[in-house]
Amino acid sequence: MVRSNPQRRAALVDAAIEVLAQEGARGLTFRSVDTEAGVPPGTASNYFANRDELLTQAGARVYERLVPDDETIARQRAAGRDRVAYAGLMRELVGRVSGFRSGYLALLELRLEATRRPELRKILTERVRADLDANVTYHLGSGLPGDATAVQLLYLALNWLIVEQLTLPDVLSPAERERLVTAAVERIVTE
Amino acid sequence: MVRSNPQRRAALVDAAIEVLAQEGARGLTFRSVDTEAGVPPGTASNYFANRDELLTQAGARVYERLVPDDETIARQRAAGRDRVAYAGLMRELVGRVSGFRSGYLALLELRLEATRRPELRKILTERVRADLDANVTYHLGSGLPGDATAVQLLYLALNWLIVEQLTLPDVLSPAERERLVTAAVERIVTE
């Protein structure tokens, strides 16, 4: 029987994110998640039908934890509607996403694992596409400058900037990264 | 004693790339490389002092194999020097890099492994930075439009486009990806 204590379940999924980031997808086992969560051996296997379910829920949970809080949303809405303000929002976004280091690294591990697991690939594909489309829709209603293509190009450039920062942080200095975010908005977003 | 047959060594490094792409960094062992290369057990351990040396050489070899051949370079030099020609070159570049699927996936595995291995991170950082700087230098002497910032922004956007294509190929359709490469050049490259 699958257990249903929601706090315990969330703690196990969060532990799975840490294991993915630290040990890679192949290091993720029920046992390693139990150890990371500090719960008795056998706990994770009571909450998840199999390892694929744990992988899928870890991916979904990263997206959930990346949703901005109410304060951030309010501050974003109060910001200006020109490209200078937009660049500020994008620098904040990069800081927020890269600040959840284990979450972003876990998503990269899941992407690589998806090349080996068609079921995981299908679920991640739906999730990433829905997220990208939601970003476009939100943007077009926000009053900020820039079309759907601009949102997609910024998605591409900023994702790799975060990969660079989290995997090889000395390739670009913090000042270079900040300059590139600003330049990306200035060039990609046509007013 | 470390063996020195160069063909055999190159075949082992190529096998390591395939193992990295298929099994992930944690799946890379001397034994798995011997199996992939179809050589007797114990061969790889005669050619490489340790696993780190094999990881490092696999990374270097991916870059080596991505260098365009003479025919490609000649065709690139014969192309026009406007943004339309530049976009064509970038579409060709994306096709060439993503066409070496196992090599690119191996580099992503190495980046994630570098978060756990400082020595690997140091070597990869030098390699990636040197490659980025060489791209800028080559570009500025090529007569193509666009400054150093444009080269760096295209590097960011096109890398994630390739990640998307190789890990979750159905998030963007081939037509969308092609359109985004063209749009990236049109917007990022200022004439």
mmCIF file of C-alpha atoms in Angstrom:
data_model
loop_
_atom_site.group_PDB
_atom_site.id
_atom_site.type_symbol
_atom_site.label_atom_id
_atom_site.label_comp_id
_atom_site.label_asym_id
_atom_site.label_seq_id
_atom_site.Cartn_x
_atom_site.Cartn_y
_atom_site.Cartn_z
ATOM 1 C CA MET A 1 0.000 0.000 0.000
ATOM 2 C CA VAL A 2 1.338 3.424 -0.922
ATOM 3 C CA ARG A 3 1.609 5.801 2.048
ATOM 4 C CA SER A 4 0.109 9.251 1.900
ATOM 5 C CA ASN A 5 1.565 11.556 4.584
ATOM 6 C CA PRO A 6 2.036 14.639 2.363
ATOM 7 C CA GLN A 7 4.872 16.240 4.396
ATOM 8 C CA ARG A 8 6.808 12.990 4.435
ATOM 9 C CA ARG A 9 6.241 12.525 0.704
ATOM 10 C CA ALA A 10 7.442 16.073 -0.072
ATOM 11 C CA ALA A 11 10.528 15.558 2.117
ATOM 12 C CA LEU A 12 11.355 12.377 0.203
ATOM 13 C CA VAL A 13 10.966 14.130 -3.167
ATOM 14 C CA ASP A 14 13.186 16.979 -1.955
ATOM 15 C CA ALA A 15 15.751 14.411 -0.827
ATOM 16 C CA ALA A 16 15.585 12.841 -4.319
ATOM 17 C CA ILE A 17 16.465 16.259 -5.827
ATOM 18 C CA GLU A 18 19.559 16.483 -3.602
ATOM 19 C CA VAL A 19 20.616 12.934 -4.479
ATOM 20 C CA LEU A 20 20.177 13.624 -8.221
ATOM 21 C CA ALA A 21 22.334 16.758 -7.974
ATOM 22 C CA GLN A 22 25.041 15.153 -5.847
ATOM 23 C CA GLU A 23 25.211 11.623 -7.219
ATOM 24 C CA GLY A 24 23.662 11.818 -10.675
ATOM 25 C CA ALA A 25 20.656 9.926 -11.978
ATOM 26 C CA ARG A 26 22.384 6.580 -11.627
ATOM 27 C CA GLY A 27 23.007 7.276 -7.942
ATOM 28 C CA LEU A 28 19.280 7.654 -7.288
ATOM 29 C CA THR A 29 17.907 4.611 -5.453
ATOM 30 C CA PHE A 30 15.205 4.241 -2.816
ATOM 31 C CA ARG A 31 17.995 3.517 -0.352
ATOM 32 C CA SER A 32 19.983 6.679 -1.186
ATOM 33 C CA VAL A 33 16.816 8.791 -0.853
ATOM 34 C CA ASP A 34 16.041 7.245 2.555
ATOM 35 C CA THR A 35 19.587 8.064 3.700
ATOM 36 C CA GLU A 36 19.454 11.653 2.377
ATOM 37 C CA ALA A 37 16.041 12.225 4.019
ATOM 38 C CA GLY A 38 17.236 10.690 7.293
ATOM 39 C CA VAL A 39 14.360 8.190 7.443
ATOM 40 C CA PRO A 40 14.431 4.433 8.106
ATOM 41 C CA PRO A 41 15.422 2.167 5.194
ATOM 42 C CA GLY A 42 12.346 1.111 3.259
ATOM 43 C CA THR A 43 10.462 4.395 3.728
ATOM 44 C CA ALA A 44 10.763 5.692 0.129
ATOM 45 C CA SER A 45 9.633 2.338 -1.249
ATOM 46 C CA ASN A 46 6.414 2.758 0.745
ATOM 47 C CA TYR A 47 5.684 6.098 -0.933
ATOM 48 C CA PHE A 48 6.585 5.502 -4.579
ATOM 49 C CA ALA A 49 5.560 2.626 -6.809
ATOM 50 C CA ASN A 50 8.932 2.583 -8.548
ATOM 51 C CA ARG A 51 12.066 4.601 -9.322
ATOM 52 C CA ASP A 52 10.484 6.217 -12.420
ATOM 53 C CA GLU A 53 7.730 7.706 -10.279
ATOM 54 C CA LEU A 54 10.343 9.196 -7.970
ATOM 55 C CA LEU A 55 12.262 10.679 -10.944
ATOM 56 C CA THR A 56 9.090 12.191 -12.399
ATOM 57 C CA GLN A 57 7.980 13.699 -9.105
ATOM 58 C CA ALA A 58 11.430 15.143 -8.475
ATOM 59 C CA GLY A 59 11.236 16.952 -11.825
ATOM 60 C CA ALA A 60 7.754 18.301 -11.121
ATOM 61 C CA ARG A 61 8.831 19.434 -7.660
ATOM 62 C CA VAL A 62 11.760 21.473 -9.046
ATOM 63 C CA TYR A 63 9.327 23.449 -11.210
ATOM 64 C CA GLU A 64 6.994 23.874 -8.221
ATOM 65 C CA ARG A 65 9.804 25.240 -6.057
ATOM 66 C CA LEU A 66 10.865 27.666 -8.811
ATOM 67 C CA VAL A 67 7.477 29.424 -8.912
ATOM 68 C CA PRO A 68 8.092 32.946 -7.578
ATOM 69 C CA ASP A 69 6.503 33.840 -4.242
ATOM 70 C CA ASP A 70 3.775 36.501 -3.912
ATOM 71 C CA GLU A 71 6.241 39.182 -2.857
ATOM 72 C CA THR A 72 8.386 38.607 -5.928
ATOM 73 C CA ILE A 73 5.346 38.652 -8.219
ATOM 74 C CA ALA A 74 4.123 41.899 -6.657
ATOM 75 C CA ARG A 75 7.551 43.493 -7.101
ATOM 76 C CA GLN A 76 7.688 42.331 -10.733
ATOM 77 C CA ARG A 77 4.262 43.815 -11.423
ATOM 78 C CA ALA A 78 5.309 47.115 -9.885
ATOM 79 C CA ALA A 79 8.423 47.333 -12.074
ATOM 80 C CA GLY A 80 8.574 49.487 -15.191
ATOM 81 C CA ARG A 81 7.570 48.241 -18.618
ATOM 82 C CA ASP A 82 10.623 49.119 -20.666
ATOM 83 C CA ARG A 83 13.685 47.101 -21.655
ATOM 84 C CA VAL A 84 15.737 48.384 -18.712
ATOM 85 C CA ALA A 85 13.139 47.019 -16.299
ATOM 86 C CA TYR A 86 12.871 43.809 -18.339
ATOM 87 C CA ALA A 87 16.636 43.273 -18.093
ATOM 88 C CA GLY A 88 16.379 43.737 -14.321
ATOM 89 C CA LEU A 89 13.651 41.080 -14.161
ATOM 90 C CA MET A 90 15.782 38.685 -16.204
ATOM 91 C CA ARG A 91 18.825 39.206 -13.952
ATOM 92 C CA GLU A 92 16.559 38.463 -10.982
ATOM 93 C CA LEU A 93 15.213 35.337 -12.720
ATOM 94 C CA VAL A 94 18.718 34.021 -13.419
ATOM 95 C CA GLY A 95 19.637 34.653 -9.778
ATOM 96 C CA ARG A 96 16.541 32.840 -8.517
ATOM 97 C CA VAL A 97 16.917 29.797 -10.771
ATOM 98 C CA SER A 98 20.684 29.421 -10.277
ATOM 99 C CA GLY A 99 20.144 29.983 -6.543
ATOM 100 C CA PHE A 100 18.274 26.655 -6.479
ATOM 101 C CA ARG A 101 21.481 24.938 -7.540
ATOM 102 C CA SER A 102 20.527 21.354 -6.663
ATOM 103 C CA GLY A 103 17.156 21.762 -8.415
ATOM 104 C CA TYR A 104 18.667 22.949 -11.683
ATOM 105 C CA LEU A 105 21.403 20.293 -11.653
ATOM 106 C CA ALA A 106 18.737 17.668 -10.912
ATOM 107 C CA LEU A 107 16.785 18.817 -14.006
ATOM 108 C CA LEU A 108 19.914 18.436 -16.140
ATOM 109 C CA GLU A 109 20.438 14.926 -14.756
ATOM 110 C CA LEU A 110 16.800 14.136 -15.558
ATOM 111 C CA ARG A 111 17.237 15.406 -19.128
ATOM 112 C CA LEU A 112 20.219 13.092 -19.618
ATOM 113 C CA GLU A 113 18.344 10.212 -18.003
ATOM 114 C CA ALA A 114 15.441 10.975 -20.373
ATOM 115 C CA THR A 115 17.676 10.038 -23.330
ATOM 116 C CA ARG A 116 17.612 6.502 -21.879
ATOM 117 C CA ARG A 117 13.999 6.359 -20.610
ATOM 118 C CA PRO A 118 11.215 7.101 -23.127
ATOM 119 C CA GLU A 119 8.513 7.418 -20.441
ATOM 120 C CA LEU A 120 10.504 10.057 -18.548
ATOM 121 C CA ARG A 121 11.248 11.858 -21.837
ATOM 122 C CA LYS A 122 7.539 12.057 -22.620
ATOM 123 C CA ILE A 123 6.637 13.543 -19.235
ATOM 124 C CA LEU A 124 9.536 16.023 -19.210
ATOM 125 C CA THR A 125 8.757 17.089 -22.777
ATOM 126 C CA GLU A 126 5.169 17.944 -21.837
ATOM 127 C CA ARG A 127 6.314 19.805 -18.748
ATOM 128 C CA VAL A 128 9.025 21.861 -20.490
ATOM 129 C CA ARG A 129 6.793 22.715 -23.444
ATOM 130 C CA ALA A 130 3.923 23.752 -21.143
ATOM 131 C CA ASP A 131 6.327 25.904 -19.123
ATOM 132 C CA LEU A 132 7.704 27.583 -22.257
ATOM 133 C CA ASP A 133 4.210 28.249 -23.627
ATOM 134 C CA ALA A 134 3.073 29.612 -20.246
ATOM 135 C CA ASN A 135 6.057 31.977 -20.221
ATOM 136 C CA VAL A 136 5.089 33.265 -23.671
ATOM 137 C CA THR A 137 1.430 33.719 -22.704
ATOM 138 C CA TYR A 138 2.310 35.444 -19.430
ATOM 139 C CA HIS A 139 4.755 37.721 -21.192
ATOM 140 C CA LEU A 140 2.353 38.757 -23.951
ATOM 141 C CA GLY A 141 -0.172 39.811 -21.309
ATOM 142 C CA SER A 142 2.377 41.577 -19.104
ATOM 143 C CA GLY A 143 2.763 44.811 -21.017
ATOM 144 C CA LEU A 144 6.512 44.231 -21.320
ATOM 145 C CA PRO A 145 8.068 44.776 -24.741
ATOM 146 C CA GLY A 146 9.020 41.832 -26.970
ATOM 147 C CA ASP A 147 7.221 39.110 -28.923
ATOM 148 C CA ALA A 148 6.975 35.330 -28.516
ATOM 149 C CA THR A 149 10.245 34.831 -30.407
ATOM 150 C CA ALA A 150 12.021 37.103 -27.927
ATOM 151 C CA VAL A 151 10.733 35.041 -24.999
ATOM 152 C CA GLN A 152 11.946 31.831 -26.665
ATOM 153 C CA LEU A 153 15.386 33.252 -27.519
ATOM 154 C CA LEU A 154 15.840 34.535 -23.956
ATOM 155 C CA TYR A 155 14.811 31.095 -22.688
ATOM 156 C CA LEU A 156 17.604 29.561 -24.775
ATOM 157 C CA ALA A 157 20.331 32.053 -23.881
ATOM 158 C CA LEU A 158 19.570 32.283 -20.158
ATOM 159 C CA ASN A 159 19.328 28.528 -19.708
ATOM 160 C CA TRP A 160 22.829 28.004 -21.043
ATOM 161 C CA LEU A 161 24.097 30.937 -18.984
ATOM 162 C CA ILE A 162 22.811 29.092 -15.896
ATOM 163 C CA VAL A 163 24.382 25.806 -17.057
ATOM 164 C CA GLU A 164 27.687 27.655 -17.404
ATOM 165 C CA GLN A 165 27.386 29.264 -13.990
ATOM 166 C CA LEU A 166 26.450 26.041 -12.181
ATOM 167 C CA THR A 167 28.790 23.583 -13.912
ATOM 168 C CA LEU A 168 31.890 25.652 -14.837
ATOM 169 C CA PRO A 169 31.471 28.855 -12.809
ATOM 170 C CA ASP A 170 34.844 30.328 -13.822
ATOM 171 C CA VAL A 171 34.283 30.291 -17.598
ATOM 172 C CA LEU A 172 32.430 33.601 -17.311
ATOM 173 C CA SER A 173 32.899 36.007 -14.399
ATOM 174 C CA PRO A 174 29.814 37.260 -12.492
ATOM 175 C CA ALA A 175 30.292 40.654 -14.208
ATOM 176 C CA GLU A 176 30.425 39.031 -17.662
ATOM 177 C CA ARG A 177 27.291 37.013 -16.928
ATOM 178 C CA GLU A 178 25.416 40.096 -15.766
ATOM 179 C CA ARG A 179 26.539 42.025 -18.836
ATOM 180 C CA LEU A 180 25.382 39.187 -21.102
ATOM 181 C CA VAL A 181 21.895 39.062 -19.538
ATOM 182 C CA THR A 182 21.502 42.795 -20.109
ATOM 183 C CA ALA A 183 22.845 42.562 -23.668
ATOM 184 C CA ALA A 184 20.543 39.617 -24.414
ATOM 185 C CA VAL A 185 17.468 41.679 -23.516
ATOM 186 C CA GLU A 186 18.724 44.782 -25.335
ATOM 187 C CA ARG A 187 19.328 42.884 -28.580
ATOM 188 C CA ILE A 188 16.649 40.207 -28.581
ATOM 189 C CA VAL A 189 13.723 42.289 -27.366
ATOM 190 C CA THR A 190 12.524 44.565 -30.115
ATOM 191 C CA GLU A 191 10.278 47.360 -28.888
ATOM 192 C CA MET B 1 53.910 1.009 -17.935
ATOM 193 C CA VAL B 2 51.469 3.066 -19.977
ATOM 194 C CA ARG B 3 51.030 1.761 -23.539
ATOM 195 C CA SER B 4 51.390 4.065 -26.499
ATOM 196 C CA ASN B 5 49.781 2.619 -29.645
ATOM 197 C CA PRO B 6 48.054 5.840 -30.830
ATOM 198 C CA GLN B 7 45.252 4.140 -32.825
ATOM 199 C CA ARG B 8 44.392 1.904 -29.900
ATOM 200 C CA ARG B 9 44.466 4.851 -27.509
ATOM 201 C CA ALA B 10 42.159 6.913 -29.765
ATOM 202 C CA ALA B 11 39.764 3.967 -30.090
ATOM 203 C CA LEU B 12 39.616 3.670 -26.296
ATOM 204 C CA VAL B 13 38.924 7.392 -25.881
ATOM 205 C CA ASP B 14 36.181 7.185 -28.536
ATOM 206 C CA ALA B 15 34.709 4.225 -26.662
ATOM 207 C CA ALA B 16 34.771 6.306 -23.462
ATOM 208 C CA ILE B 17 32.685 8.987 -25.234
ATOM 209 C CA GLU B 18 30.068 6.385 -26.176
ATOM 210 C CA VAL B 19 29.986 4.991 -22.629
ATOM 211 C CA LEU B 20 29.581 8.494 -21.163
ATOM 212 C CA ALA B 21 26.671 9.243 -23.493
ATOM 213 C CA GLN B 22 24.951 5.897 -22.961
ATOM 214 C CA GLU B 23 25.625 5.177 -19.298
ATOM 215 C CA GLY B 24 26.466 8.545 -17.763
ATOM 216 C CA ALA B 25 29.637 9.537 -15.965
ATOM 217 C CA ARG B 26 29.059 7.052 -13.163
ATOM 218 C CA GLY B 27 28.874 4.240 -15.703
ATOM 219 C CA LEU B 28 32.360 4.988 -16.989
ATOM 220 C CA THR B 29 34.852 2.384 -15.771
ATOM 221 C CA PHE B 30 37.933 0.864 -17.388
ATOM 222 C CA ARG B 31 35.937 -2.339 -17.746
ATOM 223 C CA SER B 32 32.963 -0.641 -19.512
ATOM 224 C CA VAL B 33 35.373 1.089 -21.918
ATOM 225 C CA ASP B 34 37.113 -2.224 -22.709
ATOM 226 C CA THR B 35 33.720 -3.786 -23.446
ATOM 227 C CA GLU B 36 32.568 -0.864 -25.633
ATOM 228 C CA ALA B 37 35.873 -0.891 -27.564
ATOM 229 C CA GLY B 38 35.741 -4.676 -27.981
ATOM 230 C CA VAL B 39 39.212 -5.211 -26.504
ATOM 231 C CA PRO B 40 40.368 -7.659 -23.816
ATOM 232 C CA PRO B 41 39.636 -6.737 -20.186
ATOM 233 C CA GLY B 42 42.531 -4.799 -18.717
ATOM 234 C CA THR B 43 43.390 -2.948 -21.950
ATOM 235 C CA ALA B 44 42.154 0.541 -20.920
ATOM 236 C CA SER B 45 43.982 0.318 -17.604
ATOM 237 C CA ASN B 46 47.213 -0.140 -19.584
ATOM 238 C CA TYR B 47 46.635 3.108 -21.478
ATOM 239 C CA PHE B 48 45.376 5.496 -18.799
ATOM 240 C CA ALA B 49 46.857 6.138 -15.365
ATOM 241 C CA ASN B 50 43.398 6.534 -13.823
ATOM 242 C CA ARG B 51 39.743 7.255 -14.508
ATOM 243 C CA ASP B 52 40.247 11.046 -14.334
ATOM 244 C CA GLU B 53 42.743 10.883 -17.190
ATOM 245 C CA LEU B 54 40.206 8.989 -19.283
ATOM 246 C CA LEU B 55 37.475 11.572 -18.506
ATOM 247 C CA THR B 56 39.766 14.451 -19.419
ATOM 248 C CA GLN B 57 40.902 12.880 -22.673
ATOM 249 C CA ALA B 58 37.322 12.077 -23.646
ATOM 250 C CA GLY B 59 36.428 15.760 -23.248
ATOM 251 C CA ALA B 60 39.422 16.905 -25.308
ATOM 252 C CA ARG B 61 38.605 14.347 -27.994
ATOM 253 C CA VAL B 62 35.030 15.633 -28.420
ATOM 254 C CA TYR B 63 36.390 19.107 -29.191
ATOM 255 C CA GLU B 64 38.943 17.587 -31.577
ATOM 256 C CA ARG B 65 36.252 15.689 -33.454
ATOM 257 C CA LEU B 66 34.077 18.827 -33.721
ATOM 258 C CA VAL B 67 36.719 20.798 -35.625
ATOM 259 C CA PRO B 68 35.316 21.313 -39.144
ATOM 260 C CA ASP B 69 37.078 19.516 -41.989
ATOM 261 C CA ASP B 70 38.894 21.391 -44.767
ATOM 262 C CA GLU B 71 35.963 21.142 -47.149
ATOM 263 C CA THR B 72 33.605 22.715 -44.599
ATOM 264 C CA ILE B 73 36.094 25.506 -43.852
ATOM 265 C CA ALA B 74 36.528 26.241 -47.560
ATOM 266 C CA ARG B 75 32.757 26.380 -48.049
ATOM 267 C CA GLN B 76 32.388 28.699 -45.051
ATOM 268 C CA ARG B 77 35.067 31.026 -46.401
ATOM 269 C CA ALA B 78 33.339 31.136 -49.783
ATOM 270 C CA ALA B 79 29.992 32.113 -48.230
ATOM 271 C CA GLY B 80 28.708 35.672 -48.190
ATOM 272 C CA ARG B 81 29.482 38.116 -45.414
ATOM 273 C CA ASP B 82 26.007 39.315 -44.480
ATOM 274 C CA ARG B 83 23.576 38.183 -41.804
ATOM 275 C CA VAL B 84 21.737 35.841 -44.157
ATOM 276 C CA ALA B 85 24.984 33.972 -44.837
ATOM 277 C CA TYR B 86 25.854 34.097 -41.129
ATOM 278 C CA ALA B 87 22.510 32.496 -40.222
ATOM 279 C CA GLY B 88 23.214 29.749 -42.756
ATOM 280 C CA LEU B 89 26.603 29.092 -41.143
ATOM 281 C CA MET B 90 24.979 28.897 -37.695
ATOM 282 C CA ARG B 91 22.329 26.438 -38.912
ATOM 283 C CA GLU B 92 25.152 24.338 -40.339
ATOM 284 C CA LEU B 93 27.073 24.569 -37.047
ATOM 285 C CA VAL B 94 24.056 23.421 -35.017
ATOM 286 C CA GLY B 95 23.583 20.525 -37.423
ATOM 287 C CA ARG B 96 27.247 19.514 -37.175
ATOM 288 C CA VAL B 97 27.424 19.685 -33.362
ATOM 289 C CA SER B 98 24.083 17.986 -32.737
ATOM 290 C CA GLY B 99 25.015 15.395 -35.388
ATOM 291 C CA PHE B 100 27.786 14.228 -33.031
ATOM 292 C CA ARG B 101 25.112 13.271 -30.530
ATOM 293 C CA SER B 102 27.211 11.040 -28.261
ATOM 294 C CA GLY B 103 29.983 13.665 -28.127
ATOM 295 C CA TYR B 104 27.685 16.463 -27.023
ATOM 296 C CA LEU B 105 25.895 14.284 -24.454
ATOM 297 C CA ALA B 106 29.312 13.152 -23.164
ATOM 298 C CA LEU B 107 30.308 16.813 -22.653
ATOM 299 C CA LEU B 108 27.125 17.426 -20.657
ATOM 300 C CA GLU B 109 27.897 14.382 -18.511
ATOM 301 C CA LEU B 110 31.435 15.708 -18.000
ATOM 302 C CA ARG B 111 30.074 19.122 -16.945
ATOM 303 C CA LEU B 112 27.876 17.466 -14.324
ATOM 304 C CA GLU B 113 30.757 15.255 -13.200
ATOM 305 C CA ALA B 114 32.886 18.423 -12.939
ATOM 306 C CA THR B 115 30.577 19.682 -10.153
ATOM 307 C CA ARG B 116 31.933 16.752 -8.111
ATOM 308 C CA ARG B 117 35.586 16.719 -9.304
ATOM 309 C CA PRO B 118 37.576 19.962 -8.942
ATOM 310 C CA GLU B 119 40.451 18.749 -11.129
ATOM 311 C CA LEU B 120 38.097 17.948 -14.016
ATOM 312 C CA ARG B 121 36.339 21.292 -13.514
ATOM 313 C CA LYS B 122 39.648 23.138 -13.823
ATOM 314 C CA ILE B 123 40.592 21.411 -17.079
ATOM 315 C CA LEU B 124 37.127 21.775 -18.639
ATOM 316 C CA THR B 125 36.963 25.441 -17.623
ATOM 317 C CA GLU B 126 40.240 26.176 -19.421
ATOM 318 C CA ARG B 127 39.098 24.256 -22.478
ATOM 319 C CA VAL B 128 35.656 25.902 -22.731
ATOM 320 C CA ARG B 129 37.023 29.386 -22.124
ATOM 321 C CA ALA B 130 39.795 28.905 -24.707
ATOM 322 C CA ASP B 131 37.219 27.653 -27.206
ATOM 323 C CA LEU B 132 34.913 30.619 -26.592
ATOM 324 C CA ASP B 133 37.780 33.103 -26.927
ATOM 325 C CA ALA B 134 38.993 31.381 -30.107
ATOM 326 C CA ASN B 135 35.480 31.662 -31.558
ATOM 327 C CA VAL B 136 35.455 35.396 -30.835
ATOM 328 C CA THR B 137 38.917 35.927 -32.318
ATOM 329 C CA TYR B 138 38.108 33.880 -35.418
ATOM 330 C CA HIS B 139 34.847 35.730 -35.889
ATOM 331 C CA LEU B 140 36.350 39.207 -35.564
ATOM 332 C CA GLY B 141 38.844 38.350 -38.304
ATOM 333 C CA SER B 142 36.278 36.688 -40.556
ATOM 334 C CA GLY B 143 34.649 39.751 -42.043
ATOM 335 C CA LEU B 144 31.235 38.612 -40.815
ATOM 336 C CA PRO B 145 29.058 41.197 -39.063
ATOM 337 C CA GLY B 146 28.709 41.243 -35.284
ATOM 338 C CA ASP B 147 30.880 41.991 -32.260
ATOM 339 C CA ALA B 148 32.297 39.814 -29.455
ATOM 340 C CA THR B 149 29.064 40.129 -27.472
ATOM 341 C CA ALA B 150 27.105 38.736 -30.422
ATOM 342 C CA VAL B 151 29.401 35.699 -30.608
ATOM 343 C CA GLN B 152 28.946 35.073 -26.878
ATOM 344 C CA LEU B 153 25.156 35.463 -27.001
ATOM 345 C CA LEU B 154 24.916 33.090 -29.972
ATOM 346 C CA TYR B 155 27.119 30.627 -28.068
ATOM 347 C CA LEU B 156 24.602 30.714 -25.195
ATOM 348 C CA ALA B 157 21.438 30.441 -27.282
ATOM 349 C CA LEU B 158 22.691 27.765 -29.679
ATOM 350 C CA ASN B 159 24.102 25.569 -26.926
ATOM 351 C CA TRP B 160 20.748 25.348 -25.187
ATOM 352 C CA LEU B 161 19.012 24.788 -28.525
ATOM 353 C CA ILE B 162 21.273 21.749 -28.969
ATOM 354 C CA VAL B 163 20.576 20.554 -25.405
ATOM 355 C CA GLU B 164 16.858 20.798 -26.180
ATOM 356 C CA GLN B 165 17.229 18.909 -29.461
ATOM 357 C CA LEU B 166 19.350 16.109 -28.000
ATOM 358 C CA THR B 167 17.593 15.572 -24.663
ATOM 359 C CA LEU B 168 13.918 16.453 -25.330
ATOM 360 C CA PRO B 169 13.678 16.539 -29.141
ATOM 361 C CA ASP B 170 9.915 17.097 -29.228
ATOM 362 C CA VAL B 171 9.839 20.310 -27.162
ATOM 363 C CA LEU B 172 10.657 22.298 -30.317
ATOM 364 C CA SER B 173 9.973 21.009 -33.814
ATOM 365 C CA PRO B 174 12.792 21.011 -36.395
ATOM 366 C CA ALA B 175 11.068 23.966 -38.108
ATOM 367 C CA GLU B 176 10.870 25.917 -34.836
ATOM 368 C CA ARG B 177 14.531 25.240 -34.109
ATOM 369 C CA GLU B 178 15.564 26.406 -37.567
ATOM 370 C CA ARG B 179 13.443 29.534 -37.223
ATOM 371 C CA LEU B 180 15.007 30.284 -33.825
ATOM 372 C CA VAL B 181 18.577 29.991 -35.154
ATOM 373 C CA THR B 182 17.748 32.454 -37.925
ATOM 374 C CA ALA B 183 15.981 34.827 -35.521
ATOM 375 C CA ALA B 184 18.912 34.627 -33.079
ATOM 376 C CA VAL B 185 21.327 35.843 -35.749
ATOM 377 C CA GLU B 186 18.944 38.520 -37.035
ATOM 378 C CA ARG B 187 18.419 40.015 -33.592
ATOM 379 C CA ILE B 188 21.735 39.455 -31.827
ATOM 380 C CA VAL B 189 24.062 40.388 -34.676
ATOM 381 C CA THR B 190 24.057 44.123 -35.178
ATOM 382 C CA GLU B 191 25.495 45.188 -38.503
#
